[in-house]
CSV table of C-alpha atoms in Angstrom, one decimal:
chain,number,residue,atom,x,y,z
U,1,MET,CA,-5.2,-1.8,-17.8
U,2,LYS,CA,-4.5,0.7,-14.9
U,3,ARG,CA,-6.3,0.1,-11.7
U,4,VAL,CA,-8.5,3.0,-10.5
U,5,LYS,CA,-7.8,4.1,-7.0
U,6,THR,CA,-10.8,3.9,-4.8
U,7,HIS,CA,-9.4,5.9,-1.7
U,8,SER,CA,-9.3,9.7,-1.3
U,9,LEU,CA,-7.0,11.1,-3.9
U,10,GLU,CA,-6.9,14.5,-1.9
U,11,ARG,CA,-4.9,12.9,0.9
U,12,GLU,CA,-1.1,14.0,1.1
U,13,HIS,CA,1.4,11.8,2.7
U,14,ILE,CA,3.6,14.8,3.8
U,15,LEU,CA,6.2,12.8,5.6
U,16,THR,CA,6.8,10.2,3.0
U,17,GLY,CA,10.5,9.7,2.3
U,18,ILE,CA,11.3,12.0,5.5
U,19,LEU,CA,10.5,9.4,8.2
U,20,LYS,CA,13.0,6.5,8.5
U,21,CYS,CA,12.1,3.0,9.4
U,22,PRO,CA,13.5,2.0,13.0
U,23,GLY,CA,14.3,-1.3,11.8
U,24,CYS,CA,16.5,-0.7,8.7
U,25,GLY,CA,16.8,2.9,8.3
U,26,ALA,CA,15.1,2.9,4.8
U,27,ASN,CA,12.4,5.6,3.9
U,28,MET,CA,8.7,5.1,5.1
U,29,TYR,CA,5.9,5.9,2.6
U,30,GLY,CA,2.4,6.7,2.9
U,31,ASN,CA,0.0,3.7,2.6
U,32,VAL,CA,-3.9,3.5,2.7
U,33,ASN,CA,-6.0,0.6,3.9
U,34,ARG,CA,-9.7,0.6,3.1
U,35,LYS,CA,-12.1,-1.1,5.4
U,36,ARG,CA,-15.6,-1.9,4.7
U,37,HIS,CA,-18.2,-1.6,7.3
U,38,PRO,CA,-19.8,-5.0,7.7
U,39,LYS,CA,-23.4,-3.7,8.1
U,40,GLY,CA,-23.6,-0.4,6.1
U,41,GLY,CA,-21.3,-1.5,3.4
U,42,THR,CA,-19.5,2.0,3.5
U,43,TYR,CA,-15.8,2.3,3.3
U,44,ARG,CA,-13.4,4.0,5.6
U,45,ASP,CA,-9.9,4.9,4.7
U,46,TYR,CA,-6.9,4.2,7.2
U,47,PHE,CA,-3.8,6.0,6.3
U,48,TYR,CA,-0.4,4.9,7.7
U,49,TYR,CA,3.4,5.1,7.0
U,50,ALA,CA,5.2,1.9,6.6
U,51,CYS,CA,8.8,0.8,5.8
U,52,GLU,CA,9.3,0.7,2.0
U,53,HIS,CA,11.3,-2.7,2.3
U,54,PRO,CA,9.0,-5.1,4.2
U,55,THR,CA,8.9,-7.8,1.9
U,56,GLY,CA,12.5,-7.8,0.3
U,57,THR,CA,11.2,-7.3,-3.3
U,58,THR,CA,14.5,-5.0,-3.8
U,59,GLY,CA,16.9,-7.4,-2.3
U,60,HIS,CA,16.7,-5.7,1.2
U,61,LYS,CA,14.3,-7.2,3.7
U,62,CYS,CA,13.2,-5.7,7.0
U,63,ASP,CA,11.8,-7.2,9.8
U,64,TYR,CA,10.0,-4.0,11.1
U,65,HIS,CA,6.4,-4.6,10.2
U,66,LYS,CA,4.6,-1.9,12.2
U,67,GLN,CA,2.6,0.7,10.3
U,68,TRP,CA,2.3,4.2,12.0
U,69,GLY,CA,-1.1,6.0,12.0
U,70,GLN,CA,-0.5,9.0,9.7
U,71,ASP,CA,-2.9,11.4,11.5
U,72,ILE,CA,-1.0,10.7,14.9
U,73,VAL,CA,2.5,11.1,13.3
U,74,ASN,CA,1.8,14.1,11.3
U,75,ASP,CA,0.1,15.8,14.4
U,76,ALA,CA,2.9,14.9,16.6
U,77,VAL,CA,5.5,16.3,14.1
U,78,ALA,CA,3.5,19.3,13.7
U,79,GLU,CA,3.4,19.9,17.5
U,80,LEU,CA,7.2,19.5,17.8
U,81,MET,CA,7.7,21.9,15.1
U,82,GLU,CA,5.3,24.6,16.6
U,83,LYS,CA,7.0,24.1,20.0
U,84,ASP,CA,10.5,24.3,18.8
U,85,MET,CA,10.1,26.9,16.0
U,86,SER,CA,7.1,28.7,16.7
U,87,THR,CA,8.2,32.2,15.6
U,88,LYS,CA,10.5,33.6,12.9
U,89,GLU,CA,12.8,34.7,15.6
U,90,LYS,CA,13.5,31.5,16.8
U,91,ILE,CA,14.2,30.0,13.3
U,92,LEU,CA,16.4,33.2,12.9
U,93,ASP,CA,18.3,32.4,16.1
U,94,ALA,CA,18.8,28.8,15.3
U,95,ALA,CA,20.1,29.6,11.8
U,96,LEU,CA,22.6,32.2,13.3
U,97,THR,CA,23.6,29.6,16.0
U,98,LEU,CA,24.1,27.1,13.2
U,99,PHE,CA,26.2,29.3,11.0
U,100,ASP,CA,28.3,30.7,13.9
U,101,ARG,CA,29.2,26.9,15.0
U,102,GLU,CA,29.7,25.8,11.3
U,103,TYR,CA,31.3,28.8,9.8
U,104,PRO,CA,33.1,30.6,12.7
U,105,ASP,CA,35.4,32.8,10.3
U,106,GLU,CA,32.7,33.2,7.7
U,107,ALA,CA,31.5,37.0,7.6
U,108,ASN,CA,28.8,35.9,5.0
U,109,GLY,CA,26.9,34.0,7.7
U,110,ILE,CA,24.7,36.9,8.4
U,111,THR,CA,23.9,37.5,4.8
U,112,HIS,CA,22.9,33.9,4.4
U,113,VAL,CA,20.7,34.0,7.4
U,114,SER,CA,19.1,37.2,6.2
U,115,VAL,CA,18.2,35.4,3.0
U,116,ILE,CA,16.6,32.7,5.1
U,117,TYR,CA,14.8,35.1,7.2
U,118,GLN,CA,13.3,36.8,4.1
U,119,LEU,CA,12.0,33.4,2.9
U,120,LEU,CA,10.1,32.8,5.9
């Protein structure tokens, strides 16, 4: 019998698989912990990112057991993205710089960057 989830199913763990564990380099995944209020009996969900190898079930054991608060991490990443790439022009400039560095003799770099710009 499949267990029914009792936490919010609308929550997205947007950085799962993108964040890397500082202890072992494995992916970090979204995790939920539900706490019951002792007086009111109402639940509160706490969302975290944690290493996918804390217990060694896959033959790999990680000693890093800290869980990162999901809202704090998501907000920090969003702030960095806004600061570094706040406009399409900055993204285009970054893409042009990358193509110029990686493909100095490639005339198609401008075409590739134009396609990226259209996708934005």
